[in-house]
Tab-separated table of C-alpha atoms and ligand atoms in Angstrom:
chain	number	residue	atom	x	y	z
A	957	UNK	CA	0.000	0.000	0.000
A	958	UNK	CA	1.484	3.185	-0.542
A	959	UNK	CA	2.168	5.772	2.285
A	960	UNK	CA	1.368	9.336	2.230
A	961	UNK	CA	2.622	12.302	3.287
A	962	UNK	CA	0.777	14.380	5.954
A	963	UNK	CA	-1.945	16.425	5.920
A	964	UNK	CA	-2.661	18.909	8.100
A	965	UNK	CA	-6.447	19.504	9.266
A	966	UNK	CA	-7.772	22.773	11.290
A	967	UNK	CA	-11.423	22.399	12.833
A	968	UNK	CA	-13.108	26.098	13.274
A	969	UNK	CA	-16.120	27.043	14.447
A	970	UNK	CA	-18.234	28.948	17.418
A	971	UNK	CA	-17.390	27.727	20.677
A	972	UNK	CA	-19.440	25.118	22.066
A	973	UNK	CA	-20.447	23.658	18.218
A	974	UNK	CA	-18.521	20.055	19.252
A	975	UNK	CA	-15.368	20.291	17.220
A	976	UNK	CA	-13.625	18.328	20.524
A	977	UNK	CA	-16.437	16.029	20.532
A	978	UNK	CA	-16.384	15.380	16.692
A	979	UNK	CA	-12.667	15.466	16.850
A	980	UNK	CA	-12.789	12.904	19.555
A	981	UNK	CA	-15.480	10.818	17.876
A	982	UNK	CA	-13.414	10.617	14.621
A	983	UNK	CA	-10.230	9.568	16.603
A	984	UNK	CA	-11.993	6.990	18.708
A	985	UNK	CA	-15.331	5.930	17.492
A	986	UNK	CA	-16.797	7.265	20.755
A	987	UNK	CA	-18.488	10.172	22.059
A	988	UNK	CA	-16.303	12.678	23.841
A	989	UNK	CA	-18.225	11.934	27.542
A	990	UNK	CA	-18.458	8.060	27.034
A	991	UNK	CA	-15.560	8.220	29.720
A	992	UNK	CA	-14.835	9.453	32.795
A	993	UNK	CA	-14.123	13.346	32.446
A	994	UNK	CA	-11.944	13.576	35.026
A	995	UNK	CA	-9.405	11.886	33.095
A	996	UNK	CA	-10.459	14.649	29.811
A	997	UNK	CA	-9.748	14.469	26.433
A	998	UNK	CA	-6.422	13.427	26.721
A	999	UNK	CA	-6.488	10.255	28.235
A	1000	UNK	CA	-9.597	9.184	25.626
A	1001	UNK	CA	-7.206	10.116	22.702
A	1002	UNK	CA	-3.687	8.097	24.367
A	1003	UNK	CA	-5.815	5.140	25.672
A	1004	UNK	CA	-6.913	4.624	22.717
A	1005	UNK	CA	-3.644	3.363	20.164
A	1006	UNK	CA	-5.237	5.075	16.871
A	1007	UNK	CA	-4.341	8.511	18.093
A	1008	UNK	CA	-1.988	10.485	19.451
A	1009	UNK	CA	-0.968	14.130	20.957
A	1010	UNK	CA	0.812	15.937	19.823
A	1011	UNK	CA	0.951	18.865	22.656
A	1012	UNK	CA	0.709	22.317	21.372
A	1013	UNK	CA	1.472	25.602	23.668
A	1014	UNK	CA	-2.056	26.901	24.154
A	1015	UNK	CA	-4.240	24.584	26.329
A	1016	UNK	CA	-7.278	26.061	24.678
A	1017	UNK	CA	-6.295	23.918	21.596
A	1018	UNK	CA	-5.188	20.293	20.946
A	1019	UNK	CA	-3.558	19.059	18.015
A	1020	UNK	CA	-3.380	15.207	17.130
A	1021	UNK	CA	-2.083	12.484	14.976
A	1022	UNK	CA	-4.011	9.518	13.037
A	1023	UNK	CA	-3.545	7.644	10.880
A	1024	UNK	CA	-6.232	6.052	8.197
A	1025	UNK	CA	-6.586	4.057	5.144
A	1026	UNK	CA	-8.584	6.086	2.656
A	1027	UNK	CA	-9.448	4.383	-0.882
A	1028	UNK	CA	-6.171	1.935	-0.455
A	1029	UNK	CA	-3.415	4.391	0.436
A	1030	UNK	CA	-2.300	5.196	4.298
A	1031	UNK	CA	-2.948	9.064	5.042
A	1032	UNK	CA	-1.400	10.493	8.342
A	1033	UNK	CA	-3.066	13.347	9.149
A	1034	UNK	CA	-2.374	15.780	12.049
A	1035	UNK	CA	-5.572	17.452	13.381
A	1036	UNK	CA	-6.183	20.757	14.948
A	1037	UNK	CA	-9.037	21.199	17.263
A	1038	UNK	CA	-9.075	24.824	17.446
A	1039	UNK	CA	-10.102	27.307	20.232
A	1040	UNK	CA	-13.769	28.457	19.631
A	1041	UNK	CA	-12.772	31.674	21.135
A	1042	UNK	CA	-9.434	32.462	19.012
A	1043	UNK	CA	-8.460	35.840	18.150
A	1044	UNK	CA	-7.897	36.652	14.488
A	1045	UNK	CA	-4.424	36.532	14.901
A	1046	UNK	CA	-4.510	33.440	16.214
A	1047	UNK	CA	-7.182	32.108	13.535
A	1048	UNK	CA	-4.741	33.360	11.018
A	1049	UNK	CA	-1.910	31.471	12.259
A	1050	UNK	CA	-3.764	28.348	12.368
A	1051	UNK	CA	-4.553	29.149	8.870
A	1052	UNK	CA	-1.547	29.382	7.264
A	1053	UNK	CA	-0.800	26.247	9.227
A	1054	UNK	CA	-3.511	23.620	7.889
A	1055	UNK	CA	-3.729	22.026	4.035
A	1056	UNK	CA	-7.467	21.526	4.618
A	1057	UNK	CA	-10.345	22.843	7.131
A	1058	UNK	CA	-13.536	21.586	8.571
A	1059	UNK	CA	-15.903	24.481	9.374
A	1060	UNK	CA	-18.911	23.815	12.091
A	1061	UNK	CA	-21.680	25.015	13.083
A	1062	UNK	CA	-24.530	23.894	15.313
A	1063	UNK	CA	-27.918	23.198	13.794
A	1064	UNK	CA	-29.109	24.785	17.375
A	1065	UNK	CA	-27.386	27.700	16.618
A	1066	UNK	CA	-28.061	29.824	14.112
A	1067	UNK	CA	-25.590	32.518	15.387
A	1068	UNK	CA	-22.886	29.386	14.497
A	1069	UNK	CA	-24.441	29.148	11.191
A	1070	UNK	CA	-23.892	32.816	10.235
A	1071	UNK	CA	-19.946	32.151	11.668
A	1072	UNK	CA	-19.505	30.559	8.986
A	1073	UNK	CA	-19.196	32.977	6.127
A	1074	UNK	CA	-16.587	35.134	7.769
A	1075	UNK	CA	-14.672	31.872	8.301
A	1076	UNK	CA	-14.585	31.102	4.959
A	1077	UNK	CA	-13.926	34.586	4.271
A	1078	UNK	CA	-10.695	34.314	6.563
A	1079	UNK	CA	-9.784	31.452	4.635
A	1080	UNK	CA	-9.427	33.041	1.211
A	1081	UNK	CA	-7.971	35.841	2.263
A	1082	UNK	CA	-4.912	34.102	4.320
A	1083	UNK	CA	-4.227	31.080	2.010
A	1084	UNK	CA	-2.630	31.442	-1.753
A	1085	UNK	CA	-3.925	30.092	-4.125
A	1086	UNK	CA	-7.682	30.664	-3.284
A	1087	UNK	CA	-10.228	28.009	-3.530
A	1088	UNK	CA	-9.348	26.617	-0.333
A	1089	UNK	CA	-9.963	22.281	0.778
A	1090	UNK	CA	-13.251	22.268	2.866
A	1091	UNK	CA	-15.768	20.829	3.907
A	1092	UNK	CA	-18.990	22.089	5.975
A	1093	UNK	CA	-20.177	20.135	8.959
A	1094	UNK	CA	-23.833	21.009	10.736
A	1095	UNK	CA	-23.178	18.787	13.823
A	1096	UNK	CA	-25.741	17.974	16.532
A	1097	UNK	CA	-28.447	16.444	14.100
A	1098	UNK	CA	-29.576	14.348	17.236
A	1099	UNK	CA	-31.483	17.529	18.095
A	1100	UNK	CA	-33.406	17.977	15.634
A	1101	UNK	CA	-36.359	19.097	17.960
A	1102	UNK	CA	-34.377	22.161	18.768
A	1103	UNK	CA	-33.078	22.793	15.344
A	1104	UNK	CA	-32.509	26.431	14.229
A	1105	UNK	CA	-30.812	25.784	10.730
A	1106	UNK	CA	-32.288	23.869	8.308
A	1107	UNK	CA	-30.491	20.990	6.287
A	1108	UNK	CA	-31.357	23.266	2.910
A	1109	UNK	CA	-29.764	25.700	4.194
A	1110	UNK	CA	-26.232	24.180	5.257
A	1111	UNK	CA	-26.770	22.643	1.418
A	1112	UNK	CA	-27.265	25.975	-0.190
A	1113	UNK	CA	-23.922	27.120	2.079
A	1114	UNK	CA	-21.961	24.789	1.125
A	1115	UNK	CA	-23.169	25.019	-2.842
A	1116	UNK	CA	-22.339	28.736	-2.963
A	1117	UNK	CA	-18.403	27.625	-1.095
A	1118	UNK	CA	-18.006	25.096	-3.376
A	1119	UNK	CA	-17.705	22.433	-0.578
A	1120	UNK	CA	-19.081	18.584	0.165
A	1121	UNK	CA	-21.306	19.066	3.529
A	1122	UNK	CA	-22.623	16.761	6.127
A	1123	UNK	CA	-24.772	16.662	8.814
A	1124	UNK	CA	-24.214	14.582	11.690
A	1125	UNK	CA	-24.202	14.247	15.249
A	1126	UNK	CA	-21.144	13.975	17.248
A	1127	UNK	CA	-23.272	12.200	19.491
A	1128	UNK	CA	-24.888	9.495	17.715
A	1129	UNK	CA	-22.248	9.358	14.324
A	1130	UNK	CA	-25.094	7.567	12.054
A	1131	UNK	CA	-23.511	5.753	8.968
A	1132	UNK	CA	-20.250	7.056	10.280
A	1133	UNK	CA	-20.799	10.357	8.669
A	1134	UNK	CA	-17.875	12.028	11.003
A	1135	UNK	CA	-15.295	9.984	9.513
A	1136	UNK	CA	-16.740	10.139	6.125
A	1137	UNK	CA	-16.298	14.477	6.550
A	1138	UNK	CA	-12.737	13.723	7.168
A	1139	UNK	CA	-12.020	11.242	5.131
A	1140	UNK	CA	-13.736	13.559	2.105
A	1141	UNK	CA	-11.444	16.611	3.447
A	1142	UNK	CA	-7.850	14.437	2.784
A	1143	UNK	CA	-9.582	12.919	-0.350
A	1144	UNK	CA	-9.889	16.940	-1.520
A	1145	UNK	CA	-6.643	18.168	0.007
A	1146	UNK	CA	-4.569	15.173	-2.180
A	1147	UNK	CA	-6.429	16.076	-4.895
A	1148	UNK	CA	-5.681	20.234	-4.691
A	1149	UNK	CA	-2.026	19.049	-4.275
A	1150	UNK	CA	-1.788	16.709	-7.238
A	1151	UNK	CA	-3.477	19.779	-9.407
A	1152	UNK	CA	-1.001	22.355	-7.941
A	1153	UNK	CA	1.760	20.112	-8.717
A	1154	UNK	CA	0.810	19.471	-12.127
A	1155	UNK	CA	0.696	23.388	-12.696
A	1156	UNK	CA	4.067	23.853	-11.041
A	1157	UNK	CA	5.279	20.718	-13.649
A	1158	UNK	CA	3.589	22.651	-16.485
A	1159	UNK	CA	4.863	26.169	-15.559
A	1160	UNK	CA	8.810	24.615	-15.251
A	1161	UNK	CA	8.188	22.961	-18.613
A	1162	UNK	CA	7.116	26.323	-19.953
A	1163	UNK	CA	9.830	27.929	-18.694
A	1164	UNK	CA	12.501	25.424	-20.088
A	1165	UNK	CA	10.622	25.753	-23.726
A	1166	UNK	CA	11.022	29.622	-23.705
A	1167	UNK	CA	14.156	29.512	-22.915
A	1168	UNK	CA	15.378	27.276	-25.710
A	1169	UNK	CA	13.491	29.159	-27.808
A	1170	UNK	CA	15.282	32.691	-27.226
A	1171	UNK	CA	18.317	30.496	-27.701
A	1172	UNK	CA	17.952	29.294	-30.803
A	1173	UNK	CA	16.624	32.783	-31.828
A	1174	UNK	CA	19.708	34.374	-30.829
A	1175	UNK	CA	21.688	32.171	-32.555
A	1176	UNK	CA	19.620	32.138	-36.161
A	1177	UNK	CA	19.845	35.957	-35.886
B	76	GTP	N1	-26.468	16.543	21.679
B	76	GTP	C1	-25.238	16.726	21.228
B	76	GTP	N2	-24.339	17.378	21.977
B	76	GTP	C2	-23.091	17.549	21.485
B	76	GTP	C3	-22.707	17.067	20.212
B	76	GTP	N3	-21.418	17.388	20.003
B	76	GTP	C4	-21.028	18.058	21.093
B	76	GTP	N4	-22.023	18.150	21.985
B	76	GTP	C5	-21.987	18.829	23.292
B	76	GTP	O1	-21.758	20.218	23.049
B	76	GTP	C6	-20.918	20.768	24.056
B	76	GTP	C7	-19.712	21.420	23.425
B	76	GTP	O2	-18.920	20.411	22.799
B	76	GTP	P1	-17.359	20.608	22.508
B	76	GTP	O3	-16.906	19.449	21.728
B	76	GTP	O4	-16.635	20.930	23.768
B	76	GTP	O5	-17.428	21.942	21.629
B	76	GTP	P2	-16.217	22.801	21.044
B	76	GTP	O6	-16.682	23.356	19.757
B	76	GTP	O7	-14.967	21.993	21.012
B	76	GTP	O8	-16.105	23.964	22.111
B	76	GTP	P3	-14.830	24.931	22.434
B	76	GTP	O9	-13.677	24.039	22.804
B	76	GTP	O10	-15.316	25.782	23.563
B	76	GTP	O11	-14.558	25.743	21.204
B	76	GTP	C8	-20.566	19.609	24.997
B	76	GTP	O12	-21.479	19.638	26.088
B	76	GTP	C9	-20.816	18.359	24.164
B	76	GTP	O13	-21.179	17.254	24.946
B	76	GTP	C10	-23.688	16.365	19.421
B	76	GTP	O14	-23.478	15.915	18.305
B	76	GTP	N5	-24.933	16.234	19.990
């Protein structure tokens, strides 16, 4: 099987919208209070052997390593379960830092919802070239009795960002939709990186060309 390299993953969105819990879901199949909480996040994420730590210097935010078989080849990805209560600076920095982003709201909370746009404004503005790896997650669908956004809706988002979306619950992971969002996200971030490479090829080859050409025009002339 072959082995990738890395990709890096930042999770944003409105404190409180479960990026820890779908973080922690993703990473170990479980929902983030199916243990005790005294022992936190942590000790979820190192008991269990399919991820890792990797500490970082704020506490607010965790970063960690996993590693999963998507469509045949081995992807290690390093995830960063941001602050919801970053300052730009900070948002920035975590920016420049990722290859791809998950962006979530809370179908409970519309004010999460409308987080969202200036997010993916961030985004474009911080990372060259635009058209940023994405994807949209509305998580909580387990409350659907208290829902304030509706599924159309995070659709219609997503449509207008160019970006696959999914609705799930951190809680209750139905058809394993969690993993699917993050599995999609590396599936999109290989695929930006194979396009950008192939432009980079084509650009060199230009290059090259161009330069034989004024070559052999200087010496014709
Ligand atoms: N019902 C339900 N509750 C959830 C779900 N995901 C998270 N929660 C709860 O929502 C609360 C916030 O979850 P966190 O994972 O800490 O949210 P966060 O976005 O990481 O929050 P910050 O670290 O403050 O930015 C916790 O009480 C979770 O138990 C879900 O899918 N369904």
């Amino acid at each position: 099987m072959a082995k990738s390299p890395e990709v890096k993953l930042a999770v944003f969105g409105r404190a409180g919208v479960g990026k820890s819990a779908l973080v922690v879901r993703f990473l170990t199949r479980r929902f983030i209070w199916e243990y005790d909480p005294t022992l936190g996040l942590w000790s979820t994420v190192l008991l269990n052997p399919r991820g890792s730590k990797v500490p970082t210097l704020d506490p607010q935010e965790s970063t960690y390593r996993h590693q999963a078989n998507i469509d045949d080849e081995v992807v290690t990805m390093e995830i960063l379960d941001t602050a919801g209560q970053e300052d730009v600076q900070q948002k920035e920095g975590h920016v420049r830092w990722g290859d791809g982003f998950v962006i979530v709201y809370d179908i409970t909370d519309r004010g999460s919802f409308e987080e969202v746009a200036p997010l993916r404004s961030l985004l474009e503005d911080v990372k060259r070239p635009k058209n940023v790896p994405l994807v949209l997650v509305g998580n909580k669908s387990d409350l659907d009795h208290v829902r304030q956004v509706g599924t159309e809706e995070g659709e219609r988002l997503a449509a207008e960002m160019a970006c696959a979306f999914y609705e799930c619950s951190a809680c209750a992971n139905e058809g394993g939709t969690v993993a699917e969002a993050f599995h999609e996200l590396c599936r999109e971030v290989r695929r930006r990186k194979a396009v950008q490479g192939k432009a980079r090829r084509r650009s060199s080859t230009t290059h090259v060309k161009q330069a034989i050409n004024k070559m052999l025009t200087k010496i014709s002339s």
